[in-house]
Short mmCIF file of C-alpha atoms (C1' of nucleotides) in Angstrom, two decimals:
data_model
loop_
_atom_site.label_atom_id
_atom_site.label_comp_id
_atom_site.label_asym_id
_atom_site.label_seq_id
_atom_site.Cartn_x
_atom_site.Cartn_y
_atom_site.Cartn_z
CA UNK A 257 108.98 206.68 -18.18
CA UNK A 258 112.32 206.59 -19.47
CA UNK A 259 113.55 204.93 -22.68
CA UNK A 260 110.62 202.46 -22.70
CA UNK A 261 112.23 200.86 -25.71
CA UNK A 262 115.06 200.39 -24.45
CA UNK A 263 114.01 197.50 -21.68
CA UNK A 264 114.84 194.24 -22.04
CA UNK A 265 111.17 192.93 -21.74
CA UNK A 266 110.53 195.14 -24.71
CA UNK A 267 113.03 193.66 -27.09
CA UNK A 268 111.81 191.56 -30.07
CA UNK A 269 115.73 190.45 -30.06
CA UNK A 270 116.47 189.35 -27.32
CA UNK A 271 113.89 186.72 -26.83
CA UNK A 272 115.48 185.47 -30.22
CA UNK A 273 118.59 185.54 -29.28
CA UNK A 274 118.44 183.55 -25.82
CA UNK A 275 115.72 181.23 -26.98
CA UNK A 276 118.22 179.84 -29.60
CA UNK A 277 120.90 179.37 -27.14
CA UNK A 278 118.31 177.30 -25.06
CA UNK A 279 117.31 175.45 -28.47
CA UNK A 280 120.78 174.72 -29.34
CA UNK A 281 121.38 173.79 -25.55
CA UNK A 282 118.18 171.38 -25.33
CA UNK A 283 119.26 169.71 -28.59
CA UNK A 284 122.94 168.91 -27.62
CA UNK A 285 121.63 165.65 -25.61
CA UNK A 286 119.51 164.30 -28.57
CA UNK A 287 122.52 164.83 -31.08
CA UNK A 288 124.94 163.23 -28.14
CA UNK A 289 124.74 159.76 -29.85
CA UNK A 290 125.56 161.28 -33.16
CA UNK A 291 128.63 162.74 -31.29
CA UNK A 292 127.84 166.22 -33.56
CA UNK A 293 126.98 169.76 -32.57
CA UNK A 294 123.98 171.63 -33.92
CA UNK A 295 125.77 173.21 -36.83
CA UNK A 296 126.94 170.58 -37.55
CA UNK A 297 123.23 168.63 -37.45
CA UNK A 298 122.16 171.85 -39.84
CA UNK A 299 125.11 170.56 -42.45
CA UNK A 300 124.10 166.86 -42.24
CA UNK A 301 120.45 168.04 -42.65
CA UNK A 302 121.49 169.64 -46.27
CA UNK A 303 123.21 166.64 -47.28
CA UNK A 304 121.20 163.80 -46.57
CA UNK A 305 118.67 166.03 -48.93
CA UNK A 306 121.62 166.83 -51.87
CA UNK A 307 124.76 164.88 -51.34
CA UNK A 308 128.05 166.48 -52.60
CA UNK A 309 127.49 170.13 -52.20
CA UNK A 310 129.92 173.29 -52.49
CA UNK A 311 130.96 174.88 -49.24
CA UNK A 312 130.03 177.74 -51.17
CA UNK A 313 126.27 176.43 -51.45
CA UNK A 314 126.12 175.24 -48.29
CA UNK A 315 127.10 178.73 -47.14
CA UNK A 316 124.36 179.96 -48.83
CA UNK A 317 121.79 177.91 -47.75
CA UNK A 318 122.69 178.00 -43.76
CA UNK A 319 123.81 181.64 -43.79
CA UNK A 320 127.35 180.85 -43.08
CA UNK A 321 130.52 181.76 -44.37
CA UNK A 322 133.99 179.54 -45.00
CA UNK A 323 135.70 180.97 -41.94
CA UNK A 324 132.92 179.23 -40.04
CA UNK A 325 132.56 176.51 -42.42
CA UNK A 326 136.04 175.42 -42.85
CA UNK A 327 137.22 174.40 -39.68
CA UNK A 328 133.79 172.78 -39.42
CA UNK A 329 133.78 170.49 -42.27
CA UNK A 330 137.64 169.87 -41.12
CA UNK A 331 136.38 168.48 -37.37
CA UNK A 332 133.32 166.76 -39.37
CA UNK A 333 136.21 165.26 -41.92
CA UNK A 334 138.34 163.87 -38.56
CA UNK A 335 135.28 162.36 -37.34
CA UNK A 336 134.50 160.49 -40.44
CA UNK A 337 130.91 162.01 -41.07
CA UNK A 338 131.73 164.05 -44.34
CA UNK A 339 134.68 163.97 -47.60
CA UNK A 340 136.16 167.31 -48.66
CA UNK A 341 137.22 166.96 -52.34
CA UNK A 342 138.58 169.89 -54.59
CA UNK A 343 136.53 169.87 -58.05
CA UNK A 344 138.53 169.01 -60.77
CA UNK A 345 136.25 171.36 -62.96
CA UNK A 346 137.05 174.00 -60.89
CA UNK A 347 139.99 173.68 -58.43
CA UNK A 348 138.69 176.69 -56.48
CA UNK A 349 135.89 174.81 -55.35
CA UNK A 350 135.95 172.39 -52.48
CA UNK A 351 133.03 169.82 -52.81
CA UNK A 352 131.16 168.03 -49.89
CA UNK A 353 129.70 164.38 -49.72
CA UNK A 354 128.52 162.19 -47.43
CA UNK A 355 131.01 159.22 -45.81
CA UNK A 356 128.83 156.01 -45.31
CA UNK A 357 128.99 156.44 -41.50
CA UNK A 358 127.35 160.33 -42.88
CA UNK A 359 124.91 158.43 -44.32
CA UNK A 360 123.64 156.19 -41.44
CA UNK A 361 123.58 158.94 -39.30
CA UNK A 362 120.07 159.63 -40.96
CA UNK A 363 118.77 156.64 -39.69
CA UNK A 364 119.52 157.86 -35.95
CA UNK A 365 118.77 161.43 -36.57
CA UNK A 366 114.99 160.35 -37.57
CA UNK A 367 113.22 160.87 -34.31
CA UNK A 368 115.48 163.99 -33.49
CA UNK A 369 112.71 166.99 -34.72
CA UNK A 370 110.03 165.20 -33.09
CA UNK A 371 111.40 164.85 -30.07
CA UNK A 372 112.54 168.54 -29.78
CA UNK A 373 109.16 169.55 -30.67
CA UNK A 374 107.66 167.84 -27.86
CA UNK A 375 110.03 170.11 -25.12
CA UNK A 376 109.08 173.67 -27.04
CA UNK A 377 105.31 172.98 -25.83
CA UNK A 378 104.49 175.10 -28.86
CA UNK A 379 101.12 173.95 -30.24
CA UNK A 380 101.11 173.37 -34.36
CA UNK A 381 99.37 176.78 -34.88
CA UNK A 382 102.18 178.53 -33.25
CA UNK A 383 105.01 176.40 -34.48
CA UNK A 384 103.40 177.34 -37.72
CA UNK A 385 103.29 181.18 -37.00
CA UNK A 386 107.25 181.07 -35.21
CA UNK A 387 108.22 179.42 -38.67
CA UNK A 388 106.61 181.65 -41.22
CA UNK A 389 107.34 184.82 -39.07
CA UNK A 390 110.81 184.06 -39.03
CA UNK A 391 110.94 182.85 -42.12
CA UNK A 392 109.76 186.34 -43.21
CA UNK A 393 112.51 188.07 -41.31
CA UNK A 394 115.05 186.16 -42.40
CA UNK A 395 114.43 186.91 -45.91
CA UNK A 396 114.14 190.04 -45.39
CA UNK A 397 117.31 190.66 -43.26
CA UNK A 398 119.42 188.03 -45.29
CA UNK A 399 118.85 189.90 -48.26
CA UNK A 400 120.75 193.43 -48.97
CA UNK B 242 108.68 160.31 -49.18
CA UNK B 243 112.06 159.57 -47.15
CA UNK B 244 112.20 161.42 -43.76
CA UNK B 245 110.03 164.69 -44.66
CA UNK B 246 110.71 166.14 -40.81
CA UNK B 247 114.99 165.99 -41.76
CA UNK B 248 114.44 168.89 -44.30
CA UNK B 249 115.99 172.00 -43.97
CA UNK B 250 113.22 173.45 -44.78
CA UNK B 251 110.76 172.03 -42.18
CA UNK B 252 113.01 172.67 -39.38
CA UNK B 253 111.53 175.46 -36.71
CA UNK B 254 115.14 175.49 -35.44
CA UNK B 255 116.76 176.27 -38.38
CA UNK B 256 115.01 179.83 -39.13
CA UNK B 257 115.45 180.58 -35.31
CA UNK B 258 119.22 179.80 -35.58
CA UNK B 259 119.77 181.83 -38.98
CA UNK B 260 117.42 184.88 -37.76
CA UNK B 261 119.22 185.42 -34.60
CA UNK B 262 122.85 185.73 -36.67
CA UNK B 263 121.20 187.67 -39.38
CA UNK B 264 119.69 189.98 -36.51
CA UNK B 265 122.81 190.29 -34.69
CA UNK B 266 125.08 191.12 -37.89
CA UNK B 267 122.12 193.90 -38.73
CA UNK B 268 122.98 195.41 -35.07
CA UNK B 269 126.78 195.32 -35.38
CA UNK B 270 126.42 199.04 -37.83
CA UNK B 271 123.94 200.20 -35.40
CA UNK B 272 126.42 199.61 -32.22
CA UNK B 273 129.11 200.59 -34.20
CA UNK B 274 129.44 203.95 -33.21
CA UNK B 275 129.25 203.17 -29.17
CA UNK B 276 131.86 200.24 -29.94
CA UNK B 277 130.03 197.10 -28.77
CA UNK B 278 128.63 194.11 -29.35
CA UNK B 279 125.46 192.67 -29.35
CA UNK B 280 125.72 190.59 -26.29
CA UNK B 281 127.67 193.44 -24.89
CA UNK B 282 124.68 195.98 -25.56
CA UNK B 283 122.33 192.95 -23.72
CA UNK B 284 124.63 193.59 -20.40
CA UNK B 285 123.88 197.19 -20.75
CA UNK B 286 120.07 196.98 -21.37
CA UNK B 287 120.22 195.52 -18.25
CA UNK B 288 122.57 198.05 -15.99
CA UNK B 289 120.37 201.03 -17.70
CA UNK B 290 117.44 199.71 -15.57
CA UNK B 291 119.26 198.62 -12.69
CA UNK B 292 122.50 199.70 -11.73
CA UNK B 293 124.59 197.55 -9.54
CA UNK B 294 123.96 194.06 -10.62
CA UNK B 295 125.74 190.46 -9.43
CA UNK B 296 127.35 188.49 -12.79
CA UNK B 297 124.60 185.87 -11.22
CA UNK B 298 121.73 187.77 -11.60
CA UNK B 299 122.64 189.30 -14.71
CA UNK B 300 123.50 185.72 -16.09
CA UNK B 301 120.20 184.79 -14.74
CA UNK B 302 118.68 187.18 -16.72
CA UNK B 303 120.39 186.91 -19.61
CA UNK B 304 120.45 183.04 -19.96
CA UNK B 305 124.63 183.55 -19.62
CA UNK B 306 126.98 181.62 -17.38
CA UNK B 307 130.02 183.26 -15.35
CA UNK B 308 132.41 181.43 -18.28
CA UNK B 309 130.41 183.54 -20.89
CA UNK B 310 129.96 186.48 -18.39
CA UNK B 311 133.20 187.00 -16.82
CA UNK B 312 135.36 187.42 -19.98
CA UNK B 313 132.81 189.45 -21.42
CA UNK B 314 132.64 191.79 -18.58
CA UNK B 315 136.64 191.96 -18.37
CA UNK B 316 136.30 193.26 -21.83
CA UNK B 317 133.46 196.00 -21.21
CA UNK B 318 135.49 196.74 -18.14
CA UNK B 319 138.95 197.62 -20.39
CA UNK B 320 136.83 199.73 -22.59
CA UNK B 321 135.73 201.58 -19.57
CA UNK B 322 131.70 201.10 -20.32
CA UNK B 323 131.58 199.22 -16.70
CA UNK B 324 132.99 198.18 -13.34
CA UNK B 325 133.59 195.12 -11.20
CA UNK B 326 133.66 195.14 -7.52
CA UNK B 327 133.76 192.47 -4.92
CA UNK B 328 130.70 192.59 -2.68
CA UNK B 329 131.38 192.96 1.13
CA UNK B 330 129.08 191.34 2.73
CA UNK B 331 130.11 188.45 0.34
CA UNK B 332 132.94 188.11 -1.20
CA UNK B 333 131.82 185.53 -3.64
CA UNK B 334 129.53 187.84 -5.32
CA UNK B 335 131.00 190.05 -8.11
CA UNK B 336 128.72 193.04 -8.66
CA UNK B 337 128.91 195.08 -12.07
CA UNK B 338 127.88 198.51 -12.13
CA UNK B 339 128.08 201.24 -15.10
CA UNK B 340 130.93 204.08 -15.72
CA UNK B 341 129.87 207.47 -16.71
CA UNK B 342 130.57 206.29 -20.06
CA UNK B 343 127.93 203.37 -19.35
CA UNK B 344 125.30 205.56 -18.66
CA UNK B 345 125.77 208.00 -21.34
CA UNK B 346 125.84 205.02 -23.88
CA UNK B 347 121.94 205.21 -23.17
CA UNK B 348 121.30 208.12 -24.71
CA UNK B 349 123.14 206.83 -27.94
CA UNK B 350 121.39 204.24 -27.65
CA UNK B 351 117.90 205.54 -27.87
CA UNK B 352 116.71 204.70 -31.48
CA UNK B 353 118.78 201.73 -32.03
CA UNK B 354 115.38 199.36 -31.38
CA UNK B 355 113.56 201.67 -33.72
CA UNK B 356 115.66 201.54 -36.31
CA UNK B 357 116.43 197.66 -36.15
CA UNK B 358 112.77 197.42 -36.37
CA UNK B 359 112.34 199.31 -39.54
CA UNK B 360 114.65 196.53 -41.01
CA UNK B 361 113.12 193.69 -39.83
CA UNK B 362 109.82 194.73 -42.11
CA UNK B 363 107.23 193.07 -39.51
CA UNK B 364 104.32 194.39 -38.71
CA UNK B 365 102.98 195.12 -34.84
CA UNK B 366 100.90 192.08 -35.04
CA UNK B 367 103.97 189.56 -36.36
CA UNK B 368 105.98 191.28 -34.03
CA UNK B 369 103.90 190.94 -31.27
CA UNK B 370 103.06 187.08 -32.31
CA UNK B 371 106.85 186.56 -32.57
CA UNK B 372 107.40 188.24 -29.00
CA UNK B 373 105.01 185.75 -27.51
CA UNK B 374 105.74 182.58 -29.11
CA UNK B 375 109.67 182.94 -28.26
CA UNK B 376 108.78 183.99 -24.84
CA UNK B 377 107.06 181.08 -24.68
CA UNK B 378 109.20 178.96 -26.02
CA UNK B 379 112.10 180.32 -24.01
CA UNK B 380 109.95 180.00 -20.75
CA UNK B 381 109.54 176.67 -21.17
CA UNK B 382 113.19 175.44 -22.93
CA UNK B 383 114.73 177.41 -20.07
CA UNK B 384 113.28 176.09 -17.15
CA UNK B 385 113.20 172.55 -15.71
"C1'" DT C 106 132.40 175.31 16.79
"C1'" DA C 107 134.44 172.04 13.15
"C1'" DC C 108 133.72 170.84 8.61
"C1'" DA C 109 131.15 168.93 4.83
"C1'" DA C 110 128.09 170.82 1.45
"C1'" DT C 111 126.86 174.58 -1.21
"C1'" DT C 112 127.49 178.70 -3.80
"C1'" DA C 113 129.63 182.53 -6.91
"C1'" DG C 114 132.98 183.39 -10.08
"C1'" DA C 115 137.03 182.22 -12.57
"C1'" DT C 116 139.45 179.12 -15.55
"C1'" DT C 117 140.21 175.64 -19.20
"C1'" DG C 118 139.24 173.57 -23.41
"C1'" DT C 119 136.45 173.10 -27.52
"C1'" DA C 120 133.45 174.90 -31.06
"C1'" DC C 121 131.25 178.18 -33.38
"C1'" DA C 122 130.69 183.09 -35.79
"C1'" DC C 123 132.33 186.59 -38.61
"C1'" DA C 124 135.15 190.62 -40.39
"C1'" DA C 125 139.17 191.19 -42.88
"C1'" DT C 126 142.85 189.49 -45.41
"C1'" DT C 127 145.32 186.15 -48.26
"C1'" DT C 128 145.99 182.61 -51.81
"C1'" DA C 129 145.11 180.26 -55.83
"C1'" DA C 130 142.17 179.44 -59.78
"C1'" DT C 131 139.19 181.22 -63.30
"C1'" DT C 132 137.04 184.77 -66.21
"C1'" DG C 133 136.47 188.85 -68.81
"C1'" DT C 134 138.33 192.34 -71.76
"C1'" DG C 135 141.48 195.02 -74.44
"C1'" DC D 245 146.98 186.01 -75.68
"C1'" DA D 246 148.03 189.07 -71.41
"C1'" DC D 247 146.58 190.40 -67.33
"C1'" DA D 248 143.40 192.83 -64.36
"C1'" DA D 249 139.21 191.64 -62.03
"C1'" DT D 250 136.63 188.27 -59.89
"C1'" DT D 251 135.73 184.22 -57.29
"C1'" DA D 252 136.09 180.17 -53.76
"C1'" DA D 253 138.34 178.71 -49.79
"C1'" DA D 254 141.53 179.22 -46.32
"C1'" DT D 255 143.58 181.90 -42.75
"C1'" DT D 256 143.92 185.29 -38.91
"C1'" DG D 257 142.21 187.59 -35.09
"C1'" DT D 258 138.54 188.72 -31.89
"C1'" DG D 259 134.46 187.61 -29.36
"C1'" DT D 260 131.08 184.82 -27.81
"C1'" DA D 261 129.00 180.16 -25.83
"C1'" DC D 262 129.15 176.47 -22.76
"C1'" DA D 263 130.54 172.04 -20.35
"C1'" DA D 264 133.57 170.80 -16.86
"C1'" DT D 265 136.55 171.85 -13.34
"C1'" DC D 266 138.68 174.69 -9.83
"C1'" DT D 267 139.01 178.11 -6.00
"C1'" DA D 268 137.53 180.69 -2.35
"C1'" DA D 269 133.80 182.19 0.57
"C1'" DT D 270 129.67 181.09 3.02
"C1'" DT D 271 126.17 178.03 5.17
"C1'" DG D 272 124.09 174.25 7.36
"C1'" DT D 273 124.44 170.80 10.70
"C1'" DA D 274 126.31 167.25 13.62
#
DNA sequence: TACAATTAGATTGTACACAATTTAATTGTG
DNA sequence: CACAATTAAATTGTGTACAATCTAATTGTA
């Protein structure tokens, strides 16, 4: 038996990994309308809840960085969902809002987490269990 | 209460996205030292228990296509970890098998699961949970 | 046996990710 | 107040991802 731990079927990871490539794959046709990519669902998703947010806030809360977030808000700028504006308080900071056509977008993104919840075939119990498990991890791996 | 399923914090996608970039940015220290990345270590998970592998079966397994696959393996291939060949009974099929340097990479390899596990802070039972809902989930996203 | 259909990889183009560096604005301290 | 340290974004460079298309080899069938 060599290096048991080492097999692929063994791997907490892995499963992780590929089964959010298949998530992000299975959502691309529900977000098709929207014309937007998963990332850029995740941004709407924080500002429909808080509109006008730092890039470095919304960094924060999606665990990504202005390298990533840059050119995204750029592509989500050309395509008229989102308004970069530089804070006059503080000229470092680059501020986020919502464009009307941002806005409506809620109104067709509604049925959107049902309707991916239906293809998981997860049952609430373990929906509830994949969410606080990872929820735990995260934490713990986000933080120092 | 306006659209309670559209926040962040709801989401079952969300923590699954932001896990699996935490976990892989935990990895990069650990694969550091052999030089890789994580999608990179994947391929070799897979060589250490079978040698000799087509880029189809190997993207079969690892839910990758040849336009993932093939630059990927160009790269491993330049730093010597594996090689390409043409079959010859067909010569559509590419078939990747390890260097010497590919197989010793194993033994450094050894306690890298370990360790990652030790950050992660689950316990057998979460981590067993986790393992089961994702396979799962990935079983039935990836089909159909 | 021709040859259309299929198959395996490669290629192209777009969009993340992220480390590392750079730039410009702000803050803290002597 | 001067100016070093810090901070927020932007930029650069590398490496995935993946849809769509292309190329070459193989297969199925008229």
């Amino acid at each position: 038996m060599t290096k048991e731990r080492l097999k692929l079927d063994n791997q907490i990871c892995f499963p992780l990994y590929a089964a959010t490539r298949e998530m992000t794959k299975r959502y691309r046709p529900l977000l098709a309308e929207l014309n937007i990519t998963y990332p850029q669902y995740l941004v709407l998703l924080v500002l429909w809840e808080k509109d006008r947010i730092s890039v470095k806030d919304l960094g924060k809360k999606l665990y990504l960085d202005s390298g990533t977030l840059t050119p995204m808000l750029k592509r989500m700028e050309e395509h008229d969902l989102v308004k970069r504006t530089r804070s006059t308080e503080d000229e470092r900071v680059v501020e986020v809002i919502l464009t009307k056509k941002g806005k409506q977008a809620e109104q067709q993104a509604e049925d959107i987490p049902l309707q991916f919840l239906e293809l998981t075939n997860l049952n609430e119990e373990e929906s509830d269990q994949l969410k606080r498990i990872l929820a735990k991890m995260l934490n713990q791996l986000g933080e120092e």
